[in-house]
Amino acid sequence: MSPAAYVFLSVILFVIGGVGVLVRRNAILIFMSIELMLNACNLAFVSFARLHGNLNGQVVAFFVMVVAAAEVVVGLAILMAIYRARRSASVDDASLLKN
Amino acid sequence: MTTLAATGVLRYSWLLLAFPVFGATVLLIGGRRTDKWGHLLGVLMSLASFVYGVIAFFTLLGYAAPDRSRDLHMYSWIPVAGFQANIGILLDPLSVCFVLLITGVGSLILIYAVGYMAHDTDRRRFFGYLNLFIAAMLLLVLSDNYVALYAGWEGVGLASYLLIGFWQFKPTAAVAAKKAFIANRVGDVGLSLAIMLMFAEFGSVSFTGVFSAFSSGHFGGSGVASALGLLLLLGACGKSAQVPLQSWLLDAMEGPTPVSALIHAATMVTAGVYLIVRSNPIFNAGPTAQLAVTVVGAVTLLFGAIIGCAKDDIKKALAGSTMSQIGYMTLAAGLGPAGYAFAIAHLLAHGFFKAGLFLGAGSVMHGMDDEVDMRRYGGLRKLLPITYVTFGLGYLAIIGIPPFSGFFTKDSIIDAAWEKGGTSGWILAACAIIGAGITAFYMSRVMLMTYFGPKRWEENGVLGGAGAHPATKEPHVPHPHESPLVMTVPMVLLAIGSVAAGGFLIINSRLVDFLAPVVGVPPTSHGIWTVPGTIALALALIGVGIAWAMYGRVPVPAVAPRGSVLTHAARADLYGDALNESVLMRPGQWLTRLSVYFDSRGVDGLVNGLAATIGGTSGRMRRLQNGFVRSYALSMLIGAVLLVAGLLVVRL
């Protein structure tokens, strides 16, 4: 299988993730979509690393995983706090900073 | 003539200034602590200056005539590379005449003021201001350059402002003070421009520097001389209340009477004449300016005289007369070397008789509870005999009855105008002669209404009316009484001056010869009795006759009659205020309104519009911040897409 197919898969996954971020209201699902986008990126990095024959992309993929883990920790903590305060995980309810 | 360094006793000529400066400083800074003896210090400082002035005068007389100009350099006031303004004292025949006039007449008036202001709680402040005035006036006449002269010029303006508005609780006095100050500013601009022009043309502002350029002929043509002359004339018009800047002098009578006598009759208002006579090399080189000076003088002498005819307020009648007499001096000063000495002679004689007349008016007011309306006087000659006699002598002097002062000095001016020749000479002489007739009329009117006829003051007391006693509602009746000795003695001394000064100065050309080194010699000399002088005397007698027919033979009505159109005009100061109002004030207000409109609509509109645009845009952009995370995510996505698209386009 050509590595190009992995790149196309990565694009498809990224778009699914992006649409998910835009259309879902539930914060958990938005998080999952973000994770999907990040992993689509990882897939692209790894594929390009394979295509170019060096390890740079694979190293960056590890960094992305670490950052994603950290982000999920912080994000879920905020999410927990909001849910406890408002009994809702909908992002549209948490729009009090407008105006 | 050359200026020599001051030697001997003249090295101490700074004392002339130091005495009144000291007095003013102590009285104005010392405050209420000096209330008890403040007036005495004021008089003493003025007298000390006078004593030194007399010593300086006789010292100058001791020198040979060409050596009588003595300069004392005191210090460099504004030393900038090319610009040197020094404080220096120039004692020469011209300035010493003024020193004697200012300190001599000034001291007499200060002594008078001790009595006149005795009941005023602010007498100490009054004497402080008067000392300030004397110091500034002495600086004006003694300085050896135009910049220091200008400092004195402004100083007397300040003192005049402070003293006109001395009773500042009276709104009329406060307004009159402001009016005088502003009218003077117009003239001051002329003088300051003249000084700048001098520096630009000659690189010097000292008398010797400027005048030597004229005497050597390197002054860039008569255009420069005429421009300088006209600017100086503007300055002189402001300070000396000459047309067209005359309107402030009549209102200046709101000040206490000693102020009117000293500042607005004897000394400050003659500063313009001093300026013209002092700047004689400039005017000699600029015939246009000279003609303008004579025209201003002739117009003002008739203007003031006509106003003087219609005023019922005794001080305003005298103020009109002052304008008119200074018009004579200005006219003479415009005649060139033929008239300079006579301008100064009339100035000195006028200093005596007009100060005497004002002090007489003050004495009458003192006895009449500050009543100034001559229609409420009458028959005062028996009640105020000393005032009557001294005022009468001043009256005879001003209308030019021989052998009193005015006869000699005024006729000299008329003769000088007559001998100018040509059409202009005839017109000027005719104005001066007619002016003499009008002078006799209005002064006789003042005399008759005040001292003759039946008494008219009791009838004005109405039960509970204006001026009634506040508690008892009794009608208030003045009890005219002669003033105390401290007031009458100066009046007597001034009366002696008004009798003798003119003859002393004119006979044997005493003053002409004395001033010759400074102002030059008149081309012709004339005798005492001349044709135009005789005509003027005859007209004066006719004026007296008319005044007697109108105010002596028939009783004076207590309420002013309607009068003719001319009377109305004269009562309104010949519409001088109306003219200023319509020509200057109203366009000025329009200009202000236009500026305000332009500022609020134009400038503010631009700035406010910009702010409103930004505010409005921000308000619309604020809607984008709706708080929905997903719309932020969408804008981030759009941004990212645009960024990537941009990168792709650039790479392509």
mmCIF file of N, CA and C in Angstrom, chain B residues 167-281:
data_model
loop_
_atom_site.group_PDB
_atom_site.id
_atom_site.type_symbol
_atom_site.label_atom_id
_atom_site.label_comp_id
_atom_site.label_asym_id
_atom_site.label_seq_id
_atom_site.Cartn_x
_atom_site.Cartn_y
_atom_site.Cartn_z
ATOM 1 N N TRP B 167 -11.300 102.194 43.551
ATOM 2 C CA TRP B 167 -12.525 101.838 44.271
ATOM 3 C C TRP B 167 -13.203 100.716 43.507
ATOM 4 N N GLN B 168 -12.603 99.524 43.580
ATOM 5 C CA GLN B 168 -13.064 98.488 42.665
ATOM 6 C C GLN B 168 -14.419 97.936 43.045
ATOM 7 N N PHE B 169 -14.918 98.338 44.211
ATOM 8 C CA PHE B 169 -16.269 97.896 44.558
ATOM 9 C C PHE B 169 -17.318 98.608 43.713
ATOM 10 N N LYS B 170 -16.911 99.711 43.055
ATOM 11 C CA LYS B 170 -17.839 100.360 42.124
ATOM 12 C C LYS B 170 -17.669 99.695 40.763
ATOM 13 N N PRO B 171 -18.704 99.061 40.218
ATOM 14 C CA PRO B 171 -18.539 98.394 38.918
ATOM 15 C C PRO B 171 -18.069 99.355 37.835
ATOM 16 N N THR B 172 -18.554 100.611 37.891
ATOM 17 C CA THR B 172 -18.143 101.557 36.851
ATOM 18 C C THR B 172 -16.637 101.778 36.901
ATOM 19 N N ALA B 173 -16.078 101.832 38.109
ATOM 20 C CA ALA B 173 -14.637 102.062 38.219
ATOM 21 C C ALA B 173 -13.863 100.864 37.690
ATOM 22 N N ALA B 174 -14.332 99.662 38.033
ATOM 23 C CA ALA B 174 -13.625 98.463 37.562
ATOM 24 C C ALA B 174 -13.650 98.391 36.043
ATOM 25 N N VAL B 175 -14.819 98.699 35.471
ATOM 26 C CA VAL B 175 -14.933 98.644 34.012
ATOM 27 C C VAL B 175 -14.074 99.726 33.369
ATOM 28 N N ALA B 176 -14.094 100.928 33.960
ATOM 29 C CA ALA B 176 -13.303 102.022 33.401
ATOM 30 C C ALA B 176 -11.819 101.662 33.416
ATOM 31 N N ALA B 177 -11.371 100.996 34.491
ATOM 32 C CA ALA B 177 -9.964 100.610 34.566
ATOM 33 C C ALA B 177 -9.614 99.652 33.446
ATOM 34 N N LYS B 178 -10.508 98.684 33.223
ATOM 35 C CA LYS B 178 -10.226 97.725 32.157
ATOM 36 C C LYS B 178 -10.217 98.409 30.803
ATOM 37 N N LYS B 179 -11.158 99.329 30.628
ATOM 38 C CA LYS B 179 -11.241 100.037 29.346
ATOM 39 C C LYS B 179 -9.960 100.807 29.075
ATOM 40 N N ALA B 180 -9.486 101.515 30.123
ATOM 41 C CA ALA B 180 -8.253 102.285 29.963
ATOM 42 C C ALA B 180 -7.102 101.349 29.609
ATOM 43 N N PHE B 181 -7.037 100.227 30.277
ATOM 44 C CA PHE B 181 -5.918 99.315 30.053
ATOM 45 C C PHE B 181 -5.945 98.776 28.626
ATOM 46 N N ILE B 182 -7.132 98.404 28.165
ATOM 47 C CA ILE B 182 -7.218 97.805 26.830
ATOM 48 C C ILE B 182 -6.945 98.852 25.755
ATOM 49 N N ALA B 183 -7.523 100.043 25.924
ATOM 50 C CA ALA B 183 -7.265 101.095 24.933
ATOM 51 C C ALA B 183 -5.773 101.404 24.886
ATOM 52 N N ASN B 184 -5.134 101.388 26.061
ATOM 53 C CA ASN B 184 -3.703 101.649 26.094
ATOM 54 C C ASN B 184 -2.910 100.550 25.403
ATOM 55 N N ARG B 185 -3.386 99.338 25.532
ATOM 56 C CA ARG B 185 -2.673 98.215 24.887
ATOM 57 C C ARG B 185 -2.559 98.430 23.383
ATOM 58 N N VAL B 186 -3.642 98.964 22.781
ATOM 59 C CA VAL B 186 -3.606 99.187 21.342
ATOM 60 C C VAL B 186 -2.431 100.097 20.999
ATOM 61 N N GLY B 187 -2.311 101.171 21.787
ATOM 62 C CA GLY B 187 -1.197 102.072 21.545
ATOM 63 C C GLY B 187 0.144 101.403 21.844
ATOM 64 N N ASP B 188 0.171 100.585 22.896
ATOM 65 C CA ASP B 188 1.430 99.943 23.274
ATOM 66 C C ASP B 188 1.938 99.034 22.170
ATOM 67 N N VAL B 189 1.016 98.402 21.445
ATOM 68 C CA VAL B 189 1.433 97.569 20.321
ATOM 69 C C VAL B 189 2.199 98.416 19.310
ATOM 70 N N GLY B 190 1.679 99.636 19.055
ATOM 71 C CA GLY B 190 2.365 100.527 18.131
ATOM 72 C C GLY B 190 3.779 100.821 18.597
ATOM 73 N N LEU B 191 3.909 101.149 19.895
ATOM 74 C CA LEU B 191 5.234 101.479 20.414
ATOM 75 C C LEU B 191 6.161 100.263 20.331
ATOM 76 N N SER B 192 5.648 99.083 20.688
ATOM 77 C CA SER B 192 6.537 97.913 20.664
ATOM 78 C C SER B 192 6.943 97.583 19.231
ATOM 79 N N LEU B 193 6.022 97.745 18.274
ATOM 80 C CA LEU B 193 6.395 97.517 16.877
ATOM 81 C C LEU B 193 7.459 98.519 16.444
ATOM 82 N N ALA B 194 7.309 99.755 16.895
ATOM 83 C CA ALA B 194 8.311 100.767 16.553
ATOM 84 C C ALA B 194 9.683 100.348 17.076
ATOM 85 N N ILE B 195 9.718 99.828 18.305
ATOM 86 C CA ILE B 195 11.004 99.419 18.881
ATOM 87 C C ILE B 195 11.595 98.265 18.075
ATOM 88 N N MET B 196 10.739 97.307 17.682
ATOM 89 C CA MET B 196 11.244 96.185 16.877
ATOM 90 C C MET B 196 11.783 96.676 15.543
ATOM 91 N N LEU B 197 11.064 97.616 14.945
ATOM 92 C CA LEU B 197 11.511 98.151 13.654
ATOM 93 C C LEU B 197 12.848 98.864 13.806
ATOM 94 N N MET B 198 12.993 99.595 14.914
ATOM 95 C CA MET B 198 14.275 100.276 15.168
ATOM 96 C C MET B 198 15.404 99.256 15.226
ATOM 97 N N PHE B 199 15.155 98.174 15.967
ATOM 98 C CA PHE B 199 16.222 97.181 16.106
ATOM 99 C C PHE B 199 16.526 96.528 14.762
ATOM 100 N N ALA B 200 15.462 96.243 13.993
ATOM 101 C CA ALA B 200 15.677 95.602 12.690
ATOM 102 C C ALA B 200 16.446 96.525 11.751
ATOM 103 N N GLU B 201 16.166 97.836 11.825
ATOM 104 C CA GLU B 201 16.780 98.766 10.878
ATOM 105 C C GLU B 201 18.162 99.215 11.335
ATOM 106 N N PHE B 202 18.291 99.509 12.600
ATOM 107 C CA PHE B 202 19.528 100.153 13.070
ATOM 108 C C PHE B 202 20.341 99.248 13.992
ATOM 109 N N GLY B 203 19.800 98.122 14.395
ATOM 110 C CA GLY B 203 20.533 97.245 15.300
ATOM 111 C C GLY B 203 20.736 97.848 16.671
ATOM 112 N N SER B 204 19.899 98.794 17.023
ATOM 113 C CA SER B 204 20.074 99.439 18.321
ATOM 114 C C SER B 204 18.726 99.954 18.800
ATOM 115 N N VAL B 205 18.555 99.991 20.096
ATOM 116 C CA VAL B 205 17.326 100.568 20.630
ATOM 117 C C VAL B 205 17.632 101.756 21.543
ATOM 118 N N SER B 206 18.909 102.125 21.650
ATOM 119 C CA SER B 206 19.237 103.276 22.500
ATOM 120 C C SER B 206 18.976 104.563 21.733
ATOM 121 N N PHE B 207 18.700 105.623 22.489
ATOM 122 C CA PHE B 207 18.449 106.909 21.843
ATOM 123 C C PHE B 207 19.637 107.305 20.982
ATOM 124 N N THR B 208 20.840 107.185 21.544
ATOM 125 C CA THR B 208 22.017 107.638 20.787
ATOM 126 C C THR B 208 22.182 106.794 19.529
ATOM 127 N N GLY B 209 21.984 105.470 19.643
ATOM 128 C CA GLY B 209 22.154 104.599 18.491
ATOM 129 C C GLY B 209 21.175 104.926 17.379
ATOM 130 N N VAL B 210 19.911 105.095 17.738
ATOM 131 C CA VAL B 210 18.890 105.350 16.719
ATOM 132 C C VAL B 210 19.056 106.749 16.139
ATOM 133 N N PHE B 211 19.268 107.716 17.026
ATOM 134 C CA PHE B 211 19.300 109.098 16.537
ATOM 135 C C PHE B 211 20.556 109.378 15.716
ATOM 136 N N SER B 212 21.663 108.673 16.056
ATOM 137 C CA SER B 212 22.876 108.918 15.268
ATOM 138 C C SER B 212 22.679 108.405 13.850
ATOM 139 N N ALA B 213 21.876 107.321 13.695
ATOM 140 C CA ALA B 213 21.580 106.852 12.339
ATOM 141 C C ALA B 213 20.860 107.938 11.558
ATOM 142 N N PHE B 214 19.988 108.667 12.246
ATOM 143 C CA PHE B 214 19.248 109.721 11.543
ATOM 144 C C PHE B 214 20.133 110.934 11.275
ATOM 145 N N SER B 215 20.963 111.274 12.250
ATOM 146 C CA SER B 215 21.777 112.465 12.048
ATOM 147 C C SER B 215 22.844 112.226 10.984
ATOM 148 N N SER B 216 23.281 110.950 10.824
ATOM 149 C CA SER B 216 24.274 110.689 9.787
ATOM 150 C C SER B 216 23.611 110.375 8.446
ATOM 151 N N GLY B 217 22.282 110.277 8.428
ATOM 152 C CA GLY B 217 21.600 110.083 7.150
ATOM 153 C C GLY B 217 21.475 108.636 6.728
ATOM 154 N N HIS B 218 21.974 107.685 7.537
ATOM 155 C CA HIS B 218 21.876 106.273 7.139
ATOM 156 C C HIS B 218 20.649 105.642 7.755
ATOM 157 N N PHE B 219 19.496 106.026 7.289
ATOM 158 C CA PHE B 219 18.317 105.432 7.904
ATOM 159 C C PHE B 219 17.360 104.853 6.886
ATOM 160 N N GLY B 220 17.850 104.613 5.676
ATOM 161 C CA GLY B 220 17.022 103.869 4.727
ATOM 162 C C GLY B 220 15.831 104.639 4.204
ATOM 163 N N GLY B 221 15.990 105.953 3.978
ATOM 164 C CA GLY B 221 14.931 106.713 3.330
ATOM 165 C C GLY B 221 13.848 107.166 4.285
ATOM 166 N N SER B 222 13.042 108.105 3.810
ATOM 167 C CA SER B 222 12.030 108.682 4.697
ATOM 168 C C SER B 222 10.912 107.691 4.981
ATOM 169 N N GLY B 223 10.829 106.605 4.197
ATOM 170 C CA GLY B 223 9.789 105.610 4.462
ATOM 171 C C GLY B 223 9.937 105.012 5.842
ATOM 172 N N VAL B 224 11.169 104.654 6.193
ATOM 173 C CA VAL B 224 11.422 104.084 7.517
ATOM 174 C C VAL B 224 11.062 105.096 8.600
ATOM 175 N N ALA B 225 11.500 106.342 8.363
ATOM 176 C CA ALA B 225 11.228 107.381 9.362
ATOM 177 C C ALA B 225 9.724 107.568 9.528
ATOM 178 N N SER B 226 8.999 107.567 8.387
ATOM 179 C CA SER B 226 7.549 107.765 8.491
ATOM 180 C C SER B 226 6.892 106.600 9.186
ATOM 181 N N ALA B 227 7.329 105.367 8.846
ATOM 182 C CA ALA B 227 6.744 104.191 9.499
ATOM 183 C C ALA B 227 6.986 104.240 10.999
ATOM 184 N N LEU B 228 8.244 104.530 11.367
ATOM 185 C CA LEU B 228 8.565 104.638 12.796
ATOM 186 C C LEU B 228 7.717 105.722 13.452
ATOM 187 N N GLY B 229 7.632 106.862 12.760
ATOM 188 C CA GLY B 229 6.884 107.985 13.318
ATOM 189 C C GLY B 229 5.425 107.630 13.534
ATOM 190 N N LEU B 230 4.832 106.951 12.539
ATOM 191 C CA LEU B 230 3.414 106.619 12.669
ATOM 192 C C LEU B 230 3.184 105.610 13.791
ATOM 193 N N LEU B 231 4.113 104.645 13.921
ATOM 194 C CA LEU B 231 3.969 103.669 15.008
ATOM 195 C C LEU B 231 4.112 104.355 16.364
ATOM 196 N N LEU B 232 5.090 105.256 16.455
ATOM 197 C CA LEU B 232 5.254 105.991 17.715
ATOM 198 C C LEU B 232 4.017 106.839 17.983
ATOM 199 N N LEU B 233 3.454 107.392 16.914
ATOM 200 C CA LEU B 233 2.248 108.204 17.083
ATOM 201 C C LEU B 233 1.105 107.354 17.618
ATOM 202 N N LEU B 234 1.019 106.118 17.122
ATOM 203 C CA LEU B 234 -0.033 105.217 17.634
ATOM 204 C C LEU B 234 0.149 105.015 19.142
ATOM 205 N N GLY B 235 1.416 104.773 19.544
ATOM 206 C CA GLY B 235 1.696 104.643 20.978
ATOM 207 C C GLY B 235 1.285 105.896 21.724
ATOM 208 N N ALA B 236 1.654 107.057 21.167
ATOM 209 C CA ALA B 236 1.341 108.319 21.826
ATOM 210 C C ALA B 236 -0.161 108.518 21.919
ATOM 211 N N CYS B 237 -0.898 108.125 20.864
ATOM 212 C CA CYS B 237 -2.359 108.287 20.876
ATOM 213 C C CYS B 237 -2.974 107.493 22.021
ATOM 214 N N GLY B 238 -2.477 106.266 22.217
ATOM 215 C CA GLY B 238 -3.043 105.448 23.283
ATOM 216 C C GLY B 238 -2.792 106.078 24.639
ATOM 217 N N LYS B 239 -1.552 106.442 24.902
ATOM 218 C CA LYS B 239 -1.214 106.937 26.234
ATOM 219 C C LYS B 239 -1.789 108.325 26.469
ATOM 220 N N SER B 240 -1.839 109.144 25.436
ATOM 221 C CA SER B 240 -2.258 110.533 25.631
ATOM 222 C C SER B 240 -3.710 110.761 25.274
ATOM 223 N N ALA B 241 -4.480 109.682 25.068
ATOM 224 C CA ALA B 241 -5.909 109.809 24.791
ATOM 225 C C ALA B 241 -6.178 110.722 23.608
ATOM 226 N N GLN B 242 -5.434 110.501 22.515
ATOM 227 C CA GLN B 242 -5.689 111.280 21.314
ATOM 228 C C GLN B 242 -6.584 110.464 20.377
ATOM 229 N N VAL B 243 -7.368 111.167 19.570
ATOM 230 C CA VAL B 243 -8.195 110.479 18.573
ATOM 231 C C VAL B 243 -7.267 109.620 17.723
ATOM 232 N N PRO B 244 -7.540 108.366 17.468
ATOM 233 C CA PRO B 244 -8.795 107.636 17.693
ATOM 234 C C PRO B 244 -8.798 106.778 18.966
ATOM 235 N N LEU B 245 -7.823 106.917 19.839
ATOM 236 C CA LEU B 245 -7.804 106.079 21.049
ATOM 237 C C LEU B 245 -8.170 106.908 22.276
ATOM 238 N N GLN B 246 -9.116 107.842 22.097
ATOM 239 C CA GLN B 246 -9.384 108.817 23.153
ATOM 240 C C GLN B 246 -10.398 108.331 24.173
ATOM 241 N N SER B 247 -11.117 107.256 23.865
ATOM 242 C CA SER B 247 -12.367 107.022 24.591
ATOM 243 C C SER B 247 -12.153 106.690 26.070
ATOM 244 N N TRP B 248 -10.942 106.240 26.439
ATOM 245 C CA TRP B 248 -10.790 105.772 27.820
ATOM 246 C C TRP B 248 -10.680 106.907 28.832
ATOM 247 N N LEU B 249 -10.231 108.101 28.372
ATOM 248 C CA LEU B 249 -9.877 109.137 29.353
ATOM 249 C C LEU B 249 -11.100 109.623 30.130
ATOM 250 N N LEU B 250 -12.248 109.757 29.452
ATOM 251 C CA LEU B 250 -13.421 110.281 30.157
ATOM 252 C C LEU B 250 -13.875 109.294 31.232
ATOM 253 N N ASP B 251 -13.807 108.007 30.925
ATOM 254 C CA ASP B 251 -14.196 107.010 31.928
ATOM 255 C C ASP B 251 -13.173 106.913 33.048
ATOM 256 N N ALA B 252 -11.932 107.285 32.730
ATOM 257 C CA ALA B 252 -10.881 107.198 33.742
ATOM 258 C C ALA B 252 -11.158 108.121 34.919
ATOM 259 N N MET B 253 -12.118 109.040 34.765
ATOM 260 C CA MET B 253 -12.447 109.945 35.867
ATOM 261 C C MET B 253 -13.132 109.216 37.014
ATOM 262 N N GLU B 254 -13.390 107.911 36.857
ATOM 263 C CA GLU B 254 -13.944 107.127 37.963
ATOM 264 C C GLU B 254 -12.938 106.997 39.100
ATOM 265 N N GLY B 255 -11.658 107.197 38.804
ATOM 266 C CA GLY B 255 -10.634 107.089 39.837
ATOM 267 C C GLY B 255 -10.746 108.243 40.822
ATOM 268 N N PRO B 256 -10.076 108.117 41.971
ATOM 269 C CA PRO B 256 -10.069 109.230 42.927
ATOM 270 C C PRO B 256 -9.493 110.491 42.271
ATOM 271 N N THR B 257 -9.962 111.658 42.739
ATOM 272 C CA THR B 257 -9.580 112.904 42.085
ATOM 273 C C THR B 257 -8.069 113.154 42.054
ATOM 274 N N PRO B 258 -7.301 112.852 43.120
ATOM 275 C CA PRO B 258 -5.848 113.079 43.002
ATOM 276 C C PRO B 258 -5.242 112.290 41.851
ATOM 277 N N VAL B 259 -5.808 111.107 41.559
ATOM 278 C CA VAL B 259 -5.329 110.315 40.433
ATOM 279 C C VAL B 259 -5.624 111.031 39.121
ATOM 280 N N SER B 260 -6.849 111.561 39.028
ATOM 281 C CA SER B 260 -7.193 112.302 37.827
ATOM 282 C C SER B 260 -6.246 113.475 37.642
ATOM 283 N N ALA B 261 -5.912 114.121 38.757
ATOM 284 C CA ALA B 261 -5.050 115.296 38.658
ATOM 285 C C ALA B 261 -3.633 114.906 38.258
ATOM 286 N N LEU B 262 -3.099 113.874 38.887
ATOM 287 C CA LEU B 262 -1.686 113.542 38.661
ATOM 288 C C LEU B 262 -1.515 112.764 37.372
ATOM 289 N N ILE B 263 -2.273 111.683 37.214
ATOM 290 C CA ILE B 263 -2.021 110.771 36.112
ATOM 291 C C ILE B 263 -2.757 111.199 34.857
ATOM 292 N N HIS B 264 -4.039 111.551 35.020
ATOM 293 C CA HIS B 264 -4.853 111.779 33.840
ATOM 294 C C HIS B 264 -4.997 113.252 33.503
ATOM 295 N N ALA B 265 -4.113 114.062 34.041
ATOM 296 C CA ALA B 265 -4.098 115.457 33.625
ATOM 297 C C ALA B 265 -2.667 115.963 33.501
ATOM 298 N N ALA B 266 -1.873 115.790 34.557
ATOM 299 C CA ALA B 266 -0.579 116.473 34.575
ATOM 300 C C ALA B 266 0.538 115.649 33.958
ATOM 301 N N THR B 267 0.604 114.344 34.240
ATOM 302 C CA THR B 267 1.824 113.641 33.840
ATOM 303 C C THR B 267 1.607 112.518 32.832
ATOM 304 N N MET B 268 0.917 111.437 33.230
ATOM 305 C CA MET B 268 0.953 110.259 32.358
ATOM 306 C C MET B 268 0.408 110.545 30.971
ATOM 307 N N VAL B 269 -0.703 111.250 30.890
ATOM 308 C CA VAL B 269 -1.287 111.457 29.571
ATOM 309 C C VAL B 269 -0.407 112.353 28.698
ATOM 310 N N THR B 270 0.573 112.998 29.301
ATOM 311 C CA THR B 270 1.479 113.773 28.464
ATOM 312 C C THR B 270 2.670 112.943 28.007
ATOM 313 N N ALA B 271 2.723 111.671 28.412
ATOM 314 C CA ALA B 271 3.848 110.824 28.023
ATOM 315 C C ALA B 271 3.936 110.692 26.500
ATOM 316 N N GLY B 272 2.773 110.707 25.833
ATOM 317 C CA GLY B 272 2.794 110.623 24.375
ATOM 318 C C GLY B 272 3.522 111.802 23.764
ATOM 319 N N VAL B 273 3.270 112.986 24.328
ATOM 320 C CA VAL B 273 3.955 114.180 23.829
ATOM 321 C C VAL B 273 5.458 114.049 24.083
ATOM 322 N N TYR B 274 5.799 113.546 25.268
ATOM 323 C CA TYR B 274 7.219 113.333 25.559
ATOM 324 C C TYR B 274 7.838 112.402 24.529
ATOM 325 N N LEU B 275 7.120 111.312 24.211
ATOM 326 C CA LEU B 275 7.659 110.327 23.266
ATOM 327 C C LEU B 275 7.932 110.984 21.917
ATOM 328 N N ILE B 276 6.999 111.802 21.467
ATOM 329 C CA ILE B 276 7.179 112.434 20.152
ATOM 330 C C ILE B 276 8.331 113.436 20.201
ATOM 331 N N VAL B 277 8.378 114.224 21.259
ATOM 332 C CA VAL B 277 9.434 115.234 21.345
ATOM 333 C C VAL B 277 10.796 114.558 21.518
ATOM 334 N N ARG B 278 10.825 113.498 22.332
ATOM 335 C CA ARG B 278 12.077 112.777 22.532
ATOM 336 C C ARG B 278 12.559 112.182 21.221
ATOM 337 N N SER B 279 11.642 111.672 20.408
ATOM 338 C CA SER B 279 12.008 111.039 19.144
ATOM 339 C C SER B 279 12.107 112.047 18.015
ATOM 340 N N ASN B 280 12.418 113.290 18.339
ATOM 341 C CA ASN B 280 12.376 114.343 17.321
ATOM 342 C C ASN B 280 13.226 114.068 16.082
ATOM 343 N N PRO B 281 14.415 113.398 16.183
ATOM 344 C CA PRO B 281 15.133 113.139 14.936
ATOM 345 C C PRO B 281 14.338 112.269 13.975
#
